[in-house]
mmCIF file of C-alpha atoms in Angstrom:
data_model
loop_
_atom_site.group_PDB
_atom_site.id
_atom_site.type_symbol
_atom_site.label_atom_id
_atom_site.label_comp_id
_atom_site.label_asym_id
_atom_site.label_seq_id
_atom_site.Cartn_x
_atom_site.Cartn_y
_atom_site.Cartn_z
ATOM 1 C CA UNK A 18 215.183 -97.524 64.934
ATOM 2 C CA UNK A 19 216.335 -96.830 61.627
ATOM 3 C CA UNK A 20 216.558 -93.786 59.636
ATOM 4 C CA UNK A 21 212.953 -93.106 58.441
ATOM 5 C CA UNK A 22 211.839 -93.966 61.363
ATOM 6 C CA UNK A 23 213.836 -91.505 63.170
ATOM 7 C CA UNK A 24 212.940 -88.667 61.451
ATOM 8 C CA UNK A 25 209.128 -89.868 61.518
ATOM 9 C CA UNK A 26 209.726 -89.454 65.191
ATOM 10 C CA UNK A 27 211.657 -86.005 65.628
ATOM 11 C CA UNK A 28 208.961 -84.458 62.959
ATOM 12 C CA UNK A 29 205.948 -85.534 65.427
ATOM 13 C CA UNK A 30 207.803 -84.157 68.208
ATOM 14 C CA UNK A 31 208.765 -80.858 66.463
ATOM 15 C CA UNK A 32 204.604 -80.353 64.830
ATOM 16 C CA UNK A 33 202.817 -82.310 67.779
ATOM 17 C CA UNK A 34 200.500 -83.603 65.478
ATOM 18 C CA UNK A 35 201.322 -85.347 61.524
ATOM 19 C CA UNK A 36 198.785 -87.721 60.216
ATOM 20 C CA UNK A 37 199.986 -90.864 58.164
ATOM 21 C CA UNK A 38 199.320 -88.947 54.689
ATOM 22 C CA UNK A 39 201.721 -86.133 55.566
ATOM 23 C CA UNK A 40 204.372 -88.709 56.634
ATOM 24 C CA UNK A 41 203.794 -90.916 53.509
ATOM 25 C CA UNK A 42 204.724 -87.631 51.254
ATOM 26 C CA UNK A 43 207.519 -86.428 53.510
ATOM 27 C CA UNK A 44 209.015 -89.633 53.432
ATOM 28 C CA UNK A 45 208.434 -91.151 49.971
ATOM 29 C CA UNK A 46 207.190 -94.424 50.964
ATOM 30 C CA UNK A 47 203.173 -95.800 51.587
ATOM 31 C CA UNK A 48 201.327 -94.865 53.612
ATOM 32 C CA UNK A 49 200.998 -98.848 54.733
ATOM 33 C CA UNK A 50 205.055 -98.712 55.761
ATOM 34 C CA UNK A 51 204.530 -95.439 57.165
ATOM 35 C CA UNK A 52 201.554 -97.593 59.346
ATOM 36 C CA UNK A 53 204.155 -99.923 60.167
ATOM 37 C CA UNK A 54 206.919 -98.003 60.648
ATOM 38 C CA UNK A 55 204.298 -96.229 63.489
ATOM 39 C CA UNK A 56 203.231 -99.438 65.103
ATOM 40 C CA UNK A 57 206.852 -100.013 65.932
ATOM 41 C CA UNK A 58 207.465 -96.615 66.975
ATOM 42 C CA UNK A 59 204.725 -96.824 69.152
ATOM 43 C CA UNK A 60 205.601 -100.152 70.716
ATOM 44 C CA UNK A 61 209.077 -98.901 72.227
ATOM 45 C CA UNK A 62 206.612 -95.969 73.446
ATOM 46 C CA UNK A 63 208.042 -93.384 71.657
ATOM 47 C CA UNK A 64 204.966 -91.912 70.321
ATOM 48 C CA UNK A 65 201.409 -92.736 70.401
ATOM 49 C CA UNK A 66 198.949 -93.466 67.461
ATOM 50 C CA UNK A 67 195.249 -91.963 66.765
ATOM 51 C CA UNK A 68 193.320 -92.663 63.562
ATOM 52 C CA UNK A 69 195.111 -91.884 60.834
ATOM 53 C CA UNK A 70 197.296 -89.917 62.982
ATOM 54 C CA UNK A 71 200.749 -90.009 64.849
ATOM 55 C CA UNK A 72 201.199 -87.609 68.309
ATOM 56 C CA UNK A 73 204.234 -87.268 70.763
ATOM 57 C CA UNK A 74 204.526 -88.754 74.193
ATOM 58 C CA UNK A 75 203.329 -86.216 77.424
ATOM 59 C CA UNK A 76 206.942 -87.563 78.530
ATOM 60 C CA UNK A 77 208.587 -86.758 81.908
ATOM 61 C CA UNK A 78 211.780 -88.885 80.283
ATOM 62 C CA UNK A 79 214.734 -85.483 79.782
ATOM 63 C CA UNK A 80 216.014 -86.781 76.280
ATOM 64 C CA UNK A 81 212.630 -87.416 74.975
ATOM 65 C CA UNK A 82 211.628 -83.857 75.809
ATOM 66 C CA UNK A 83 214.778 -82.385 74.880
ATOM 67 C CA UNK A 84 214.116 -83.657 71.280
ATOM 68 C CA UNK A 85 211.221 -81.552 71.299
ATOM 69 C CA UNK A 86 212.176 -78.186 69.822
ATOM 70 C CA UNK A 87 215.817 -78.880 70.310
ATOM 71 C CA UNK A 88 217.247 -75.835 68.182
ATOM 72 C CA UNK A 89 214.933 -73.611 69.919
ATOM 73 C CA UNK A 90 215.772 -74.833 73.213
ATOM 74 C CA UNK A 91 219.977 -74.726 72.641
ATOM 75 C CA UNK A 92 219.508 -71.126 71.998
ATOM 76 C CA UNK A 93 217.759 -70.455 74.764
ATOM 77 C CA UNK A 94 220.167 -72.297 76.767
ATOM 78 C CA UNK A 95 223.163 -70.379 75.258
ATOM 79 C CA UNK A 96 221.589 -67.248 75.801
ATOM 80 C CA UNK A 97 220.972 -68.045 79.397
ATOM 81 C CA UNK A 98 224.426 -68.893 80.174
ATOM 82 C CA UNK A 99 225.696 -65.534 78.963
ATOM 83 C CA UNK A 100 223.672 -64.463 82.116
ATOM 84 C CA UNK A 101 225.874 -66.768 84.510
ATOM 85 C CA UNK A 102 229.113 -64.583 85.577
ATOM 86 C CA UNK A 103 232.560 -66.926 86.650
ATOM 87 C CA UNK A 104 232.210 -67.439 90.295
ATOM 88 C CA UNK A 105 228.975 -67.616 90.657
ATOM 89 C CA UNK A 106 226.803 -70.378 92.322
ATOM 90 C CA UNK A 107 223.644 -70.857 90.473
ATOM 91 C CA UNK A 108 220.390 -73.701 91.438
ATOM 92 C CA UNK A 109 219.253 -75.438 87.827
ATOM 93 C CA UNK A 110 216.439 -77.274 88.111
ATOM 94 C CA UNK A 111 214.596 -80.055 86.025
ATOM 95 C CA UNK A 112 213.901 -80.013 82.512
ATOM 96 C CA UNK A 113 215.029 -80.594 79.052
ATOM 97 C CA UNK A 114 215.927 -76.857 78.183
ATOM 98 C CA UNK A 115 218.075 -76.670 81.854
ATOM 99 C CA UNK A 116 219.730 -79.391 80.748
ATOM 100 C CA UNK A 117 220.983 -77.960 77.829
ATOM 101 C CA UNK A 118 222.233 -74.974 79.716
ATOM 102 C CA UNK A 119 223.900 -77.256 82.602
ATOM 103 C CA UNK A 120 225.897 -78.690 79.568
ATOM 104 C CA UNK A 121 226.942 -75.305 78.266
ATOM 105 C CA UNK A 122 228.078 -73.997 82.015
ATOM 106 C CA UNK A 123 229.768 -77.439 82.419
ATOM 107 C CA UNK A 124 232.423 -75.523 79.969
ATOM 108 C CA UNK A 125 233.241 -72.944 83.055
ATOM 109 C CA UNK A 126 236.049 -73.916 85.630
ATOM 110 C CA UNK A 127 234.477 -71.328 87.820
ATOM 111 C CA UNK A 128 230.821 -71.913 88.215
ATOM 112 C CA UNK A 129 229.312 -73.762 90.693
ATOM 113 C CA UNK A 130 225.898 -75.964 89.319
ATOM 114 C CA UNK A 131 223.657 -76.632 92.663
ATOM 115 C CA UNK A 132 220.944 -79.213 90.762
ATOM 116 C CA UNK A 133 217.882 -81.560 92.039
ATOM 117 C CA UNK A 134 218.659 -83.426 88.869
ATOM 118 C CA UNK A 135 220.472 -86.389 88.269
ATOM 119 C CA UNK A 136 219.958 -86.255 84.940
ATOM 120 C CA UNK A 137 221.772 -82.918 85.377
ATOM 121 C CA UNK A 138 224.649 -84.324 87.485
ATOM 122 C CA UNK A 139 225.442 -87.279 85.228
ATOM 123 C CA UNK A 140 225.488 -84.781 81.826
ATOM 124 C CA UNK A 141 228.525 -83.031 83.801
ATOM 125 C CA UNK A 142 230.718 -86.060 84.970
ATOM 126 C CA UNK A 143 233.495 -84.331 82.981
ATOM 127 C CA UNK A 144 232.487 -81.198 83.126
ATOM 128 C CA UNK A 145 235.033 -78.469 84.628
ATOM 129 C CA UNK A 146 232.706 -76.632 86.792
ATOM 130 C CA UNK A 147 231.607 -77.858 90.392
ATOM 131 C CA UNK A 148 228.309 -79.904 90.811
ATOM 132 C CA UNK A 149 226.209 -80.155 93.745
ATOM 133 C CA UNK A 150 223.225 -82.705 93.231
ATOM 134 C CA UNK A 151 221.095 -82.496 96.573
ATOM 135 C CA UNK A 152 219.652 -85.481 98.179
ATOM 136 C CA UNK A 153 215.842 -86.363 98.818
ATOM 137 C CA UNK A 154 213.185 -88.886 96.799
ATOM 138 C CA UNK A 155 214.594 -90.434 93.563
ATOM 139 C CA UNK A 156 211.527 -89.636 91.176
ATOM 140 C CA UNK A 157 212.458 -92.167 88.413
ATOM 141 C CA UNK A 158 210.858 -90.932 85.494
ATOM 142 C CA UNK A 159 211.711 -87.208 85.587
ATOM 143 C CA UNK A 160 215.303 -88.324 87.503
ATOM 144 C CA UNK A 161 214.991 -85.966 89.866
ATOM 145 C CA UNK A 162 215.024 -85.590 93.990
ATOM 146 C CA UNK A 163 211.834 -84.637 95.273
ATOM 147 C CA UNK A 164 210.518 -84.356 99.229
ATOM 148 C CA UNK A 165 211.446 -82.590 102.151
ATOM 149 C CA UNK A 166 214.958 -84.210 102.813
ATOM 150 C CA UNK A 167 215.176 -81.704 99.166
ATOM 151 C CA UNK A 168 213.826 -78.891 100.811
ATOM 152 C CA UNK A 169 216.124 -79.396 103.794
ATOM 153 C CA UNK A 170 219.107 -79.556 101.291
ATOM 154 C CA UNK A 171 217.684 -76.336 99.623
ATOM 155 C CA UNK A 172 218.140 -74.494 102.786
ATOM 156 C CA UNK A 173 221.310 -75.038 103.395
ATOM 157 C CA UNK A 174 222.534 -73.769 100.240
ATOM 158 C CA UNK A 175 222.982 -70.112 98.490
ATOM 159 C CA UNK A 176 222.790 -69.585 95.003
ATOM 160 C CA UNK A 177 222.579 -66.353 92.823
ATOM 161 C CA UNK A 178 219.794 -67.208 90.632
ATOM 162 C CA UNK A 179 217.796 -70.000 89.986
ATOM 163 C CA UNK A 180 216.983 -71.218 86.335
ATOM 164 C CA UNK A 181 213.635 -73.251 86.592
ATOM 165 C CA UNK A 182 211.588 -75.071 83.760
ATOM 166 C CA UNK A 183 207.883 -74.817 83.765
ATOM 167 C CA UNK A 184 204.950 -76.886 82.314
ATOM 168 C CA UNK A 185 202.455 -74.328 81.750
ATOM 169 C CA UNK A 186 201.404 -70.618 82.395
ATOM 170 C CA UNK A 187 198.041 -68.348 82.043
ATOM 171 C CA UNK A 188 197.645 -65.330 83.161
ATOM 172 C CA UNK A 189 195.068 -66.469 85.699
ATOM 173 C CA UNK A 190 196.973 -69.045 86.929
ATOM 174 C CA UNK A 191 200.475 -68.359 86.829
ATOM 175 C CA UNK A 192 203.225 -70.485 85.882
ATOM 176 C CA UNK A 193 202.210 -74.509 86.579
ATOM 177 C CA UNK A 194 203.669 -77.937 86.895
ATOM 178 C CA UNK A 195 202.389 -81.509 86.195
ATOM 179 C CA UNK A 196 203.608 -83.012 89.485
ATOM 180 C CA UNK A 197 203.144 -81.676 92.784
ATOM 181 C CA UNK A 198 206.267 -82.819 94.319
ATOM 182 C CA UNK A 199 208.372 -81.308 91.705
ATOM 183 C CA UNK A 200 206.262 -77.869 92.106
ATOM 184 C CA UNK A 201 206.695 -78.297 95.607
ATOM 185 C CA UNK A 202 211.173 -77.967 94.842
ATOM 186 C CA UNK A 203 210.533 -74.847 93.506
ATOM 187 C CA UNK A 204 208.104 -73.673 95.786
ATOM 188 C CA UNK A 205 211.577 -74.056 97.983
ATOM 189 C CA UNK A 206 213.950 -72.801 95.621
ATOM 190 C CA UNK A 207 211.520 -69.447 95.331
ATOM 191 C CA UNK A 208 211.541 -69.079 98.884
ATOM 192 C CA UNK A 209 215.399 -68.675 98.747
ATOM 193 C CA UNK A 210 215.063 -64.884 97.931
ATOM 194 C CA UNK A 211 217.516 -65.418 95.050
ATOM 195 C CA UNK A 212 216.755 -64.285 91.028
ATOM 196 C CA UNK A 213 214.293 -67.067 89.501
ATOM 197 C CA UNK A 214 214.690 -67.402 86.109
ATOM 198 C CA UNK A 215 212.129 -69.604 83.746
ATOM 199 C CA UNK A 216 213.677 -70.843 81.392
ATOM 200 C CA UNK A 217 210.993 -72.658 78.850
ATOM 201 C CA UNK A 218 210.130 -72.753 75.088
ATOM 202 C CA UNK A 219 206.750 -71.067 73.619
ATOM 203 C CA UNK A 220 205.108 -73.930 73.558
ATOM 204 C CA UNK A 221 203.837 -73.805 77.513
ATOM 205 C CA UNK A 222 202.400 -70.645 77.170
ATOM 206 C CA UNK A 223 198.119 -70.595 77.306
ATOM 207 C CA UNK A 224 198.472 -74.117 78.984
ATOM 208 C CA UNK A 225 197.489 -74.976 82.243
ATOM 209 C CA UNK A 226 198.008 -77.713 84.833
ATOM 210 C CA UNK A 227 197.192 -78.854 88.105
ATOM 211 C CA UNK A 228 199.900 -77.512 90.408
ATOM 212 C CA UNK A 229 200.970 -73.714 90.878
ATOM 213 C CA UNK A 230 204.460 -73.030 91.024
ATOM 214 C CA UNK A 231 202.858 -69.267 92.232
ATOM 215 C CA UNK A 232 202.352 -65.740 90.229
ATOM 216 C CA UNK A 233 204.550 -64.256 87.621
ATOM 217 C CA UNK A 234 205.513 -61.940 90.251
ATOM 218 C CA UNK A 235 207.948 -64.653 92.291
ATOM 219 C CA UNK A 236 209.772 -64.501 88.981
ATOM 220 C CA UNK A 237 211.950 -61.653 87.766
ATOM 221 C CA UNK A 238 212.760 -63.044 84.282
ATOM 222 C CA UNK A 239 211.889 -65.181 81.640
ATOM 223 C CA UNK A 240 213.695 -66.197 78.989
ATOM 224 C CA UNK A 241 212.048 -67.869 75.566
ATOM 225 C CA UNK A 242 211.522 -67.841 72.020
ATOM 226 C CA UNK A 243 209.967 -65.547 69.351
ATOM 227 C CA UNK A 244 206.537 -68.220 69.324
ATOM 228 C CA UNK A 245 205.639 -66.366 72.095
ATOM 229 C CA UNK A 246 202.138 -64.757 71.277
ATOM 230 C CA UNK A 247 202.156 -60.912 72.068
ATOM 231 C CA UNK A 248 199.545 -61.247 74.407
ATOM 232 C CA UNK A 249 201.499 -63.369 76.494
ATOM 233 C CA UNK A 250 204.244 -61.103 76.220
ATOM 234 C CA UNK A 251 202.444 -58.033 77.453
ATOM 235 C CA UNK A 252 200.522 -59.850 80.353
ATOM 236 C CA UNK A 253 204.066 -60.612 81.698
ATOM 237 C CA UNK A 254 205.613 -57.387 81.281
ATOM 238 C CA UNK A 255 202.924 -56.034 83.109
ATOM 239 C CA UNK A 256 203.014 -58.409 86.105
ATOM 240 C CA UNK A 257 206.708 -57.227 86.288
ATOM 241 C CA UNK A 258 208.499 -59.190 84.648
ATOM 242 C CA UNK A 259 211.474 -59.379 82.455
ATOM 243 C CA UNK A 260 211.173 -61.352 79.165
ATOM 244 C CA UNK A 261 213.953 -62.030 76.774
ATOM 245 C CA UNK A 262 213.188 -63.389 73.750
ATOM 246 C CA UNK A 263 215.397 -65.374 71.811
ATOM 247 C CA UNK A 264 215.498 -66.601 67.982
ATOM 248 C CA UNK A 265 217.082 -69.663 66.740
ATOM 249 C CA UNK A 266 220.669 -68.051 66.156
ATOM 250 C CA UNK A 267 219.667 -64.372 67.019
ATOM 251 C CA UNK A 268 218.735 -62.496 70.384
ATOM 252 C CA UNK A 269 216.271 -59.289 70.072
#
């Protein structure tokens, strides 16, 4: 992948949608080598094509979600490691924007990370803080352990909080997941009794998806960006729960 081509593919990610004239200008070349330069893109499956258009993946692969929104996402990560006090034990869970806060708590001698994720666990090979990757179902795509040798690992551990990621929410539905199995974790994880903390950019907000992961009320925080439309804002405040929101380099 070269160059051009890499910043074709981070802009699709960041605007979910450019067509091949909007490319062509941003880039300086045709729109015939922007065409090609797509076709290639799209044959290593890192984005897919419609007519005269270019659209990101619905990926469960960490890194290729991660690149989606990344500055947003590493400040919501920092922000919700300033949560995290030294000695605690805390449960992260899938997803691109946990990642990025299992990296930054990686940093800390004195935390303990308890993760379904082996994404997660591999990120902190030489990381100072303790790791605990529990056992069950190696989901390939997402790289995470799913099924109930998980849910027996999840009882047998404590954690303070919980940070979880999230793949939709409306009001009428809650917060929702694309895959049952990995719903069904933090079903578990909620039934620990212990803070849950989303942890999710804007951009899942007013979407819905097959699998609930149960009311706003299970959770007693959520922490994400300034996209966040005020509705959305008020119909969790009002359900009880606590929203941060964080900008790219400030908190308010």
């Amino acid at each position: 992948m070269n160059s051009r081509q890499q910043l074709i593919l981070q802009t699709v990610i960041d605007k979910g949608r450019m067509s091949v004239a909007d490319l062509a200008r941003m880039t300086g070349v045709s729109e015939v080598t922007i065409r090609q330069d797509l076709n290639t893109l799209e044959k290593h499956s890192y984005l897919h094509r419609m007519h005269g258009f270019a659209v990101p993946l619905d990926s469960d692969d960490v890194e290729t979600r991660m690149m989606n929104n990344y500055t947003v996402k590493r400040s919501l990560a920092e922000f919700a490691a300033g949560l995290v006090n030294p000695g605690e034990t805390v449960f992260i869970e899938n997803g691109s924007s946990n990642a990025l806060l299992a990296r930054k708590l990686g940093e800390q001698r004195e935390i303990t990370i308890i993760t379904v994720s082996s994404y997660i666990a591999h990120l902190l090979k030489d990381a100072q803080c303790e790791v605990i990757l529990l056992g069950g179902v190696y989901q390939k795509k997402s790289e995470s352990m799913v099924g109930p040798l998980t849910h027996k690992c999840i009882q047998q551990v404590d954690f303070s909080k919980a940070f979880i990621g999230i793949d939709g929410w409306q009001p009428e539905t809650g917060f929702t997941g694309r895959d049952k199995l990995r719903t069904d974790v933090v079903k578990a994880v909620l039934e620990k009794g212990s803070e849950a903390i989303v942890l999710t950019d804007s951009s899942k907000f007013g979407v819905a998806h097959p699998w609930s992961l149960g009311p706003a009320e299970r959770f007693q925080r959520v922490i994400t960006d300034s996209n966040l439309s005020a509705e959305a804002h008020l119909q969790l405040q009002h359900a009880g729960t606590l929203v941060d929101i964080v900008d790219a380099g400030s908190i308010r």
